[in-house]
Amino acid sequence: MDKNSQEFKNLIYDLANGSLDLEHFPVAESKYVENEYEEGKLCNRLYSEMRDAYDRICVRLGKPDQEDRDVEIIIDSLLDIGKYLSMKMYDYGYFFSANKI
């Protein structure tokens, strides 16, 4: 697989965010890419804080057992921005390492 292909970049991204079932579908790259959402890691802590804040907002909005559409849009948009920037950073890292600029 080309190390600059969208498929490879998605693989690295998915490994870093822990969305792959490595027990049933192991991939060699998992030896090098850590799941940043594992217990005790920064992303895990930040995600937990976000979920707690989300729950408090839903209670304040009178929807303790429901999702709020606007809050979901905010979260999804920020996640999409994060993924987009992650892919751009990968591209820049690949470019600068390959071109020795």
mmCIF file of N, CA and C in Angstrom:
data_model
loop_
_atom_site.group_PDB
_atom_site.id
_atom_site.type_symbol
_atom_site.label_atom_id
_atom_site.label_comp_id
_atom_site.label_asym_id
_atom_site.label_seq_id
_atom_site.Cartn_x
_atom_site.Cartn_y
_atom_site.Cartn_z
ATOM 1 N N MET A 1 0.859 -1.173 0.000
ATOM 2 C CA MET A 1 0.000 0.000 0.000
ATOM 3 C C MET A 1 0.906 1.238 0.000
ATOM 4 N N ASP A 2 0.595 2.181 -0.851
ATOM 5 C CA ASP A 2 1.348 3.438 -0.933
ATOM 6 C C ASP A 2 1.209 4.196 0.386
ATOM 7 N N LYS A 3 2.330 4.575 0.983
ATOM 8 C CA LYS A 3 2.337 5.237 2.285
ATOM 9 C C LYS A 3 1.751 6.652 2.240
ATOM 10 N N ASN A 4 1.457 7.160 1.057
ATOM 11 C CA ASN A 4 0.818 8.473 0.958
ATOM 12 C C ASN A 4 -0.594 8.367 0.389
ATOM 13 N N SER A 5 -1.119 7.153 0.280
ATOM 14 C CA SER A 5 -2.479 6.986 -0.235
ATOM 15 C C SER A 5 -3.494 7.355 0.845
ATOM 16 N N GLN A 6 -4.680 7.725 0.422
ATOM 17 C CA GLN A 6 -5.743 8.042 1.375
ATOM 18 C C GLN A 6 -6.074 6.821 2.219
ATOM 19 N N GLU A 7 -6.014 5.648 1.629
ATOM 20 C CA GLU A 7 -6.299 4.410 2.367
ATOM 21 C C GLU A 7 -5.298 4.220 3.513
ATOM 22 N N PHE A 8 -4.019 4.435 3.239
ATOM 23 C CA PHE A 8 -3.003 4.274 4.278
ATOM 24 C C PHE A 8 -3.157 5.339 5.359
ATOM 25 N N LYS A 9 -3.399 6.584 4.954
ATOM 26 C CA LYS A 9 -3.582 7.650 5.936
ATOM 27 C C LYS A 9 -4.785 7.355 6.829
ATOM 28 N N ASN A 10 -5.860 6.838 6.250
ATOM 29 C CA ASN A 10 -7.033 6.471 7.050
ATOM 30 C C ASN A 10 -6.703 5.338 8.016
ATOM 31 N N LEU A 11 -5.877 4.385 7.571
ATOM 32 C CA LEU A 11 -5.468 3.288 8.446
ATOM 33 C C LEU A 11 -4.734 3.843 9.664
ATOM 34 N N ILE A 12 -3.778 4.728 9.444
ATOM 35 C CA ILE A 12 -3.019 5.318 10.543
ATOM 36 C C ILE A 12 -3.948 6.104 11.467
ATOM 37 N N TYR A 13 -4.842 6.876 10.893
ATOM 38 C CA TYR A 13 -5.804 7.650 11.679
ATOM 39 C C TYR A 13 -6.679 6.720 12.517
ATOM 40 N N ASP A 14 -7.183 5.654 11.900
ATOM 41 C CA ASP A 14 -8.044 4.712 12.616
ATOM 42 C C ASP A 14 -7.292 3.984 13.723
ATOM 43 N N LEU A 15 -6.024 3.677 13.493
ATOM 44 C CA LEU A 15 -5.217 3.065 14.554
ATOM 45 C C LEU A 15 -5.042 4.028 15.720
ATOM 46 N N ALA A 16 -4.751 5.274 15.415
ATOM 47 C CA ALA A 16 -4.521 6.270 16.465
ATOM 48 C C ALA A 16 -5.775 6.552 17.276
ATOM 49 N N ASN A 17 -6.952 6.458 16.654
ATOM 50 C CA ASN A 17 -8.169 6.733 17.419
ATOM 51 C C ASN A 17 -8.855 5.471 17.929
ATOM 52 N N GLY A 18 -8.221 4.328 17.724
ATOM 53 C CA GLY A 18 -8.712 3.091 18.327
ATOM 54 C C GLY A 18 -9.972 2.526 17.722
ATOM 55 N N SER A 19 -10.263 2.869 16.482
ATOM 56 C CA SER A 19 -11.527 2.416 15.893
ATOM 57 C C SER A 19 -11.425 1.070 15.174
ATOM 58 N N LEU A 20 -10.254 0.455 15.180
ATOM 59 C CA LEU A 20 -10.091 -0.843 14.511
ATOM 60 C C LEU A 20 -10.135 -1.988 15.520
ATOM 61 N N ASP A 21 -10.694 -3.107 15.115
ATOM 62 C CA ASP A 21 -10.745 -4.312 15.939
ATOM 63 C C ASP A 21 -9.479 -5.124 15.657
ATOM 64 N N LEU A 22 -8.414 -4.809 16.369
ATOM 65 C CA LEU A 22 -7.119 -5.440 16.106
ATOM 66 C C LEU A 22 -7.066 -6.888 16.568
ATOM 67 N N GLU A 23 -7.944 -7.255 17.479
ATOM 68 C CA GLU A 23 -7.983 -8.647 17.934
ATOM 69 C C GLU A 23 -8.427 -9.571 16.805
ATOM 70 N N HIS A 24 -9.401 -9.142 16.036
ATOM 71 C CA HIS A 24 -9.920 -9.962 14.949
ATOM 72 C C HIS A 24 -9.307 -9.617 13.595
ATOM 73 N N PHE A 25 -8.823 -8.396 13.452
ATOM 74 C CA PHE A 25 -8.253 -7.938 12.180
ATOM 75 C C PHE A 25 -6.935 -7.205 12.438
ATOM 76 N N PRO A 26 -5.903 -7.947 12.833
ATOM 77 C CA PRO A 26 -4.627 -7.284 13.135
ATOM 78 C C PRO A 26 -3.972 -6.710 11.881
ATOM 79 N N VAL A 27 -3.256 -5.602 12.059
ATOM 80 C CA VAL A 27 -2.484 -4.996 10.977
ATOM 81 C C VAL A 27 -1.082 -4.708 11.505
ATOM 82 N N ALA A 28 -0.095 -4.859 10.637
ATOM 83 C CA ALA A 28 1.302 -4.715 11.039
ATOM 84 C C ALA A 28 1.601 -3.331 11.608
ATOM 85 N N GLU A 29 0.965 -2.313 11.078
ATOM 86 C CA GLU A 29 1.235 -0.936 11.509
ATOM 87 C C GLU A 29 0.856 -0.684 12.970
ATOM 88 N N SER A 30 0.046 -1.565 13.542
ATOM 89 C CA SER A 30 -0.365 -1.374 14.940
ATOM 90 C C SER A 30 0.816 -1.533 15.902
ATOM 91 N N LYS A 31 1.934 -2.089 15.428
ATOM 92 C CA LYS A 31 3.135 -2.178 16.271
ATOM 93 C C LYS A 31 3.751 -0.798 16.482
ATOM 94 N N TYR A 32 3.443 0.144 15.607
ATOM 95 C CA TYR A 32 4.072 1.456 15.628
ATOM 96 C C TYR A 32 3.137 2.594 16.011
ATOM 97 N N VAL A 33 1.838 2.407 15.769
ATOM 98 C CA VAL A 33 0.853 3.472 16.007
ATOM 99 C C VAL A 33 0.060 3.131 17.260
ATOM 100 N N GLU A 34 0.127 4.013 18.238
ATOM 101 C CA GLU A 34 -0.583 3.783 19.495
ATOM 102 C C GLU A 34 -2.028 4.265 19.411
ATOM 103 N N ASN A 35 -2.913 3.576 20.105
ATOM 104 C CA ASN A 35 -4.293 4.005 20.272
ATOM 105 C C ASN A 35 -4.292 5.142 21.292
ATOM 106 N N GLU A 36 -4.543 6.353 20.839
ATOM 107 C CA GLU A 36 -4.481 7.523 21.703
ATOM 108 C C GLU A 36 -5.704 7.665 22.606
ATOM 109 N N TYR A 37 -6.664 6.738 22.478
ATOM 110 C CA TYR A 37 -7.849 6.749 23.327
ATOM 111 C C TYR A 37 -7.796 5.679 24.408
ATOM 112 N N GLU A 38 -6.645 5.023 24.577
ATOM 113 C CA GLU A 38 -6.515 4.026 25.632
ATOM 114 C C GLU A 38 -6.617 4.703 26.995
ATOM 115 N N GLU A 39 -7.033 3.930 27.981
ATOM 116 C CA GLU A 39 -7.162 4.419 29.343
ATOM 117 C C GLU A 39 -5.868 5.109 29.788
ATOM 118 N N GLY A 40 -6.025 6.306 30.356
ATOM 119 C CA GLY A 40 -4.883 7.039 30.871
ATOM 120 C C GLY A 40 -4.228 7.978 29.870
ATOM 121 N N LYS A 41 -4.596 7.882 28.596
ATOM 122 C CA LYS A 41 -4.000 8.759 27.590
ATOM 123 C C LYS A 41 -4.807 10.054 27.479
ATOM 124 N N LEU A 42 -4.170 11.075 26.922
ATOM 125 C CA LEU A 42 -4.774 12.404 26.835
ATOM 126 C C LEU A 42 -6.124 12.393 26.112
ATOM 127 N N CYS A 43 -6.204 11.752 24.951
ATOM 128 C CA CYS A 43 -7.468 11.754 24.198
ATOM 129 C C CYS A 43 -8.583 11.084 24.971
ATOM 130 N N ASN A 44 -8.265 10.037 25.716
ATOM 131 C CA ASN A 44 -9.264 9.370 26.538
ATOM 132 C C ASN A 44 -9.802 10.315 27.605
ATOM 133 N N ARG A 45 -8.907 11.031 28.274
ATOM 134 C CA ARG A 45 -9.312 11.969 29.320
ATOM 135 C C ARG A 45 -10.137 13.111 28.730
ATOM 136 N N LEU A 46 -9.684 13.679 27.615
ATOM 137 C CA LEU A 46 -10.407 14.784 26.995
ATOM 138 C C LEU A 46 -11.775 14.342 26.493
ATOM 139 N N TYR A 47 -11.860 13.135 25.929
ATOM 140 C CA TYR A 47 -13.141 12.629 25.452
ATOM 141 C C TYR A 47 -14.103 12.434 26.625
ATOM 142 N N SER A 48 -13.595 11.922 27.730
ATOM 143 C CA SER A 48 -14.442 11.742 28.921
ATOM 144 C C SER A 48 -14.952 13.079 29.436
ATOM 145 N N GLU A 49 -14.083 14.087 29.456
ATOM 146 C CA GLU A 49 -14.507 15.423 29.888
ATOM 147 C C GLU A 49 -15.576 15.981 28.953
ATOM 148 N N MET A 50 -15.407 15.760 27.648
ATOM 149 C CA MET A 50 -16.390 16.232 26.679
ATOM 150 C C MET A 50 -17.732 15.536 26.909
ATOM 151 N N ARG A 51 -17.712 14.225 27.128
ATOM 152 C CA ARG A 51 -18.967 13.490 27.347
ATOM 153 C C ARG A 51 -19.672 13.967 28.618
ATOM 154 N N ASP A 52 -18.902 14.212 29.665
ATOM 155 C CA ASP A 52 -19.503 14.713 30.907
ATOM 156 C C ASP A 52 -20.148 16.078 30.673
ATOM 157 N N ALA A 53 -19.452 16.964 29.946
ATOM 158 C CA ALA A 53 -20.004 18.285 29.638
ATOM 159 C C ALA A 53 -21.250 18.150 28.767
ATOM 160 N N TYR A 54 -21.208 17.235 27.808
ATOM 161 C CA TYR A 54 -22.364 16.994 26.934
ATOM 162 C C TYR A 54 -23.582 16.592 27.772
ATOM 163 N N ASP A 55 -23.372 15.663 28.709
ATOM 164 C CA ASP A 55 -24.471 15.212 29.562
ATOM 165 C C ASP A 55 -25.032 16.366 30.391
ATOM 166 N N ARG A 56 -24.148 17.224 30.930
ATOM 167 C CA ARG A 56 -24.616 18.376 31.717
ATOM 168 C C ARG A 56 -25.426 19.342 30.854
ATOM 169 N N ILE A 57 -24.979 19.570 29.628
ATOM 170 C CA ILE A 57 -25.715 20.457 28.720
ATOM 171 C C ILE A 57 -27.101 19.890 28.434
ATOM 172 N N CYS A 58 -27.178 18.593 28.179
ATOM 173 C CA CYS A 58 -28.481 17.976 27.891
ATOM 174 C C CYS A 58 -29.428 18.099 29.087
ATOM 175 N N VAL A 59 -28.893 17.958 30.293
ATOM 176 C CA VAL A 59 -29.722 18.135 31.494
ATOM 177 C C VAL A 59 -30.231 19.569 31.562
ATOM 178 N N ARG A 60 -29.344 20.544 31.334
ATOM 179 C CA ARG A 60 -29.758 21.956 31.368
ATOM 180 C C ARG A 60 -30.795 22.263 30.298
ATOM 181 N N LEU A 61 -30.715 21.582 29.166
ATOM 182 C CA LEU A 61 -31.684 21.799 28.088
ATOM 183 C C LEU A 61 -32.982 21.017 28.314
ATOM 184 N N GLY A 62 -33.034 20.258 29.400
ATOM 185 C CA GLY A 62 -34.228 19.474 29.699
ATOM 186 C C GLY A 62 -34.330 18.205 28.882
ATOM 187 N N LYS A 63 -33.195 17.702 28.400
ATOM 188 C CA LYS A 63 -33.156 16.482 27.587
ATOM 189 C C LYS A 63 -32.151 15.490 28.180
ATOM 190 N N PRO A 64 -32.338 15.087 29.452
ATOM 191 C CA PRO A 64 -31.314 14.248 30.083
ATOM 192 C C PRO A 64 -31.136 12.866 29.443
ATOM 193 N N ASP A 65 -32.149 12.371 28.777
ATOM 194 C CA ASP A 65 -32.054 11.040 28.170
ATOM 195 C C ASP A 65 -32.041 11.097 26.653
ATOM 196 N N GLN A 66 -31.768 12.279 26.088
ATOM 197 C CA GLN A 66 -31.786 12.451 24.638
ATOM 198 C C GLN A 66 -30.519 13.158 24.184
ATOM 199 N N GLU A 67 -30.247 13.047 22.897
ATOM 200 C CA GLU A 67 -29.162 13.809 22.301
ATOM 201 C C GLU A 67 -29.706 15.140 21.832
ATOM 202 N N ASP A 68 -28.863 16.159 21.879
ATOM 203 C CA ASP A 68 -29.243 17.470 21.371
ATOM 204 C C ASP A 68 -28.618 17.639 19.995
ATOM 205 N N ARG A 69 -29.415 17.919 18.999
ATOM 206 C CA ARG A 69 -28.953 18.012 17.610
ATOM 207 C C ARG A 69 -27.844 19.046 17.419
ATOM 208 N N ASP A 70 -28.003 20.213 18.011
ATOM 209 C CA ASP A 70 -26.992 21.257 17.836
ATOM 210 C C ASP A 70 -25.668 20.879 18.499
ATOM 211 N N VAL A 71 -25.736 20.285 19.666
ATOM 212 C CA VAL A 71 -24.504 19.859 20.331
ATOM 213 C C VAL A 71 -23.836 18.748 19.507
ATOM 214 N N GLU A 72 -24.625 17.855 18.940
ATOM 215 C CA GLU A 72 -24.079 16.805 18.079
ATOM 216 C C GLU A 72 -23.391 17.407 16.854
ATOM 217 N N ILE A 73 -23.991 18.432 16.271
ATOM 218 C CA ILE A 73 -23.384 19.098 15.109
ATOM 219 C C ILE A 73 -22.042 19.714 15.509
ATOM 220 N N ILE A 74 -21.992 20.355 16.671
ATOM 221 C CA ILE A 74 -20.745 20.953 17.149
ATOM 222 C C ILE A 74 -19.668 19.879 17.306
ATOM 223 N N ILE A 75 -19.993 18.799 17.972
ATOM 224 C CA ILE A 75 -19.024 17.728 18.221
ATOM 225 C C ILE A 75 -18.577 17.095 16.908
ATOM 226 N N ASP A 76 -19.536 16.755 16.048
ATOM 227 C CA ASP A 76 -19.193 16.128 14.768
ATOM 228 C C ASP A 76 -18.335 17.045 13.907
ATOM 229 N N SER A 77 -18.652 18.332 13.916
ATOM 230 C CA SER A 77 -17.866 19.284 13.126
ATOM 231 C C SER A 77 -16.440 19.377 13.648
ATOM 232 N N LEU A 78 -16.272 19.432 14.957
ATOM 233 C CA LEU A 78 -14.926 19.492 15.525
ATOM 234 C C LEU A 78 -14.148 18.210 15.247
ATOM 235 N N LEU A 79 -14.816 17.065 15.290
ATOM 236 C CA LEU A 79 -14.145 15.806 14.949
ATOM 237 C C LEU A 79 -13.730 15.792 13.481
ATOM 238 N N ASP A 80 -14.592 16.299 12.612
ATOM 239 C CA ASP A 80 -14.257 16.373 11.185
ATOM 240 C C ASP A 80 -13.084 17.324 10.939
ATOM 241 N N ILE A 81 -13.076 18.453 11.648
ATOM 242 C CA ILE A 81 -11.950 19.379 11.533
ATOM 243 C C ILE A 81 -10.667 18.696 11.990
ATOM 244 N N GLY A 82 -10.726 17.985 13.107
ATOM 245 C CA GLY A 82 -9.557 17.272 13.612
ATOM 246 C C GLY A 82 -9.035 16.245 12.625
ATOM 247 N N LYS A 83 -9.944 15.496 11.998
ATOM 248 C CA LYS A 83 -9.502 14.507 11.016
ATOM 249 C C LYS A 83 -8.900 15.195 9.795
ATOM 250 N N TYR A 84 -9.538 16.240 9.322
ATOM 251 C CA TYR A 84 -9.022 16.971 8.164
ATOM 252 C C TYR A 84 -7.609 17.491 8.442
ATOM 253 N N LEU A 85 -7.422 18.130 9.612
ATOM 254 C CA LEU A 85 -6.106 18.645 9.959
ATOM 255 C C LEU A 85 -5.087 17.527 10.145
ATOM 256 N N SER A 86 -5.533 16.385 10.677
ATOM 257 C CA SER A 86 -4.628 15.234 10.819
ATOM 258 C C SER A 86 -4.132 14.768 9.458
ATOM 259 N N MET A 87 -5.020 14.708 8.489
ATOM 260 C CA MET A 87 -4.637 14.282 7.142
ATOM 261 C C MET A 87 -3.694 15.301 6.498
ATOM 262 N N LYS A 88 -3.969 16.587 6.704
ATOM 263 C CA LYS A 88 -3.090 17.626 6.166
ATOM 264 C C LYS A 88 -1.708 17.548 6.814
ATOM 265 N N MET A 89 -1.657 17.336 8.122
ATOM 266 C CA MET A 89 -0.372 17.227 8.813
ATOM 267 C C MET A 89 0.405 16.013 8.282
ATOM 268 N N TYR A 90 -0.289 14.918 8.025
ATOM 269 C CA TYR A 90 0.370 13.751 7.450
ATOM 270 C C TYR A 90 0.949 14.115 6.083
ATOM 271 N N ASP A 91 0.146 14.782 5.259
ATOM 272 C CA ASP A 91 0.621 15.190 3.933
ATOM 273 C C ASP A 91 1.856 16.082 4.037
ATOM 274 N N TYR A 92 1.814 17.052 4.944
ATOM 275 C CA TYR A 92 2.963 17.949 5.097
ATOM 276 C C TYR A 92 4.192 17.185 5.599
ATOM 277 N N GLY A 93 3.994 16.286 6.547
ATOM 278 C CA GLY A 93 5.118 15.489 7.040
ATOM 279 C C GLY A 93 5.716 14.633 5.940
ATOM 280 N N TYR A 94 4.860 14.026 5.135
ATOM 281 C CA TYR A 94 5.321 13.211 4.011
ATOM 282 C C TYR A 94 6.075 14.079 3.012
ATOM 283 N N PHE A 95 5.526 15.231 2.694
ATOM 284 C CA PHE A 95 6.153 16.147 1.732
ATOM 285 C C PHE A 95 7.534 16.599 2.221
ATOM 286 N N PHE A 96 7.586 17.079 3.459
ATOM 287 C CA PHE A 96 8.844 17.616 3.967
ATOM 288 C C PHE A 96 9.889 16.531 4.185
ATOM 289 N N SER A 97 9.471 15.324 4.565
ATOM 290 C CA SER A 97 10.463 14.254 4.739
ATOM 291 C C SER A 97 10.960 13.737 3.409
ATOM 292 N N ALA A 98 10.094 13.714 2.407
ATOM 293 C CA ALA A 98 10.482 13.208 1.075
ATOM 294 C C ALA A 98 11.324 14.218 0.315
ATOM 295 N N ASN A 99 11.061 15.503 0.524
ATOM 296 C CA ASN A 99 11.754 16.555 -0.238
ATOM 297 C C ASN A 99 12.917 17.177 0.505
ATOM 298 N N LYS A 100 13.126 16.804 1.741
ATOM 299 C CA LYS A 100 14.254 17.297 2.538
ATOM 300 C C LYS A 100 14.369 18.822 2.517
ATOM 301 N N ILE A 101 13.246 19.476 2.609
ATOM 302 C CA ILE A 101 13.223 20.962 2.587
ATOM 303 C C ILE A 101 13.534 21.488 3.963
#
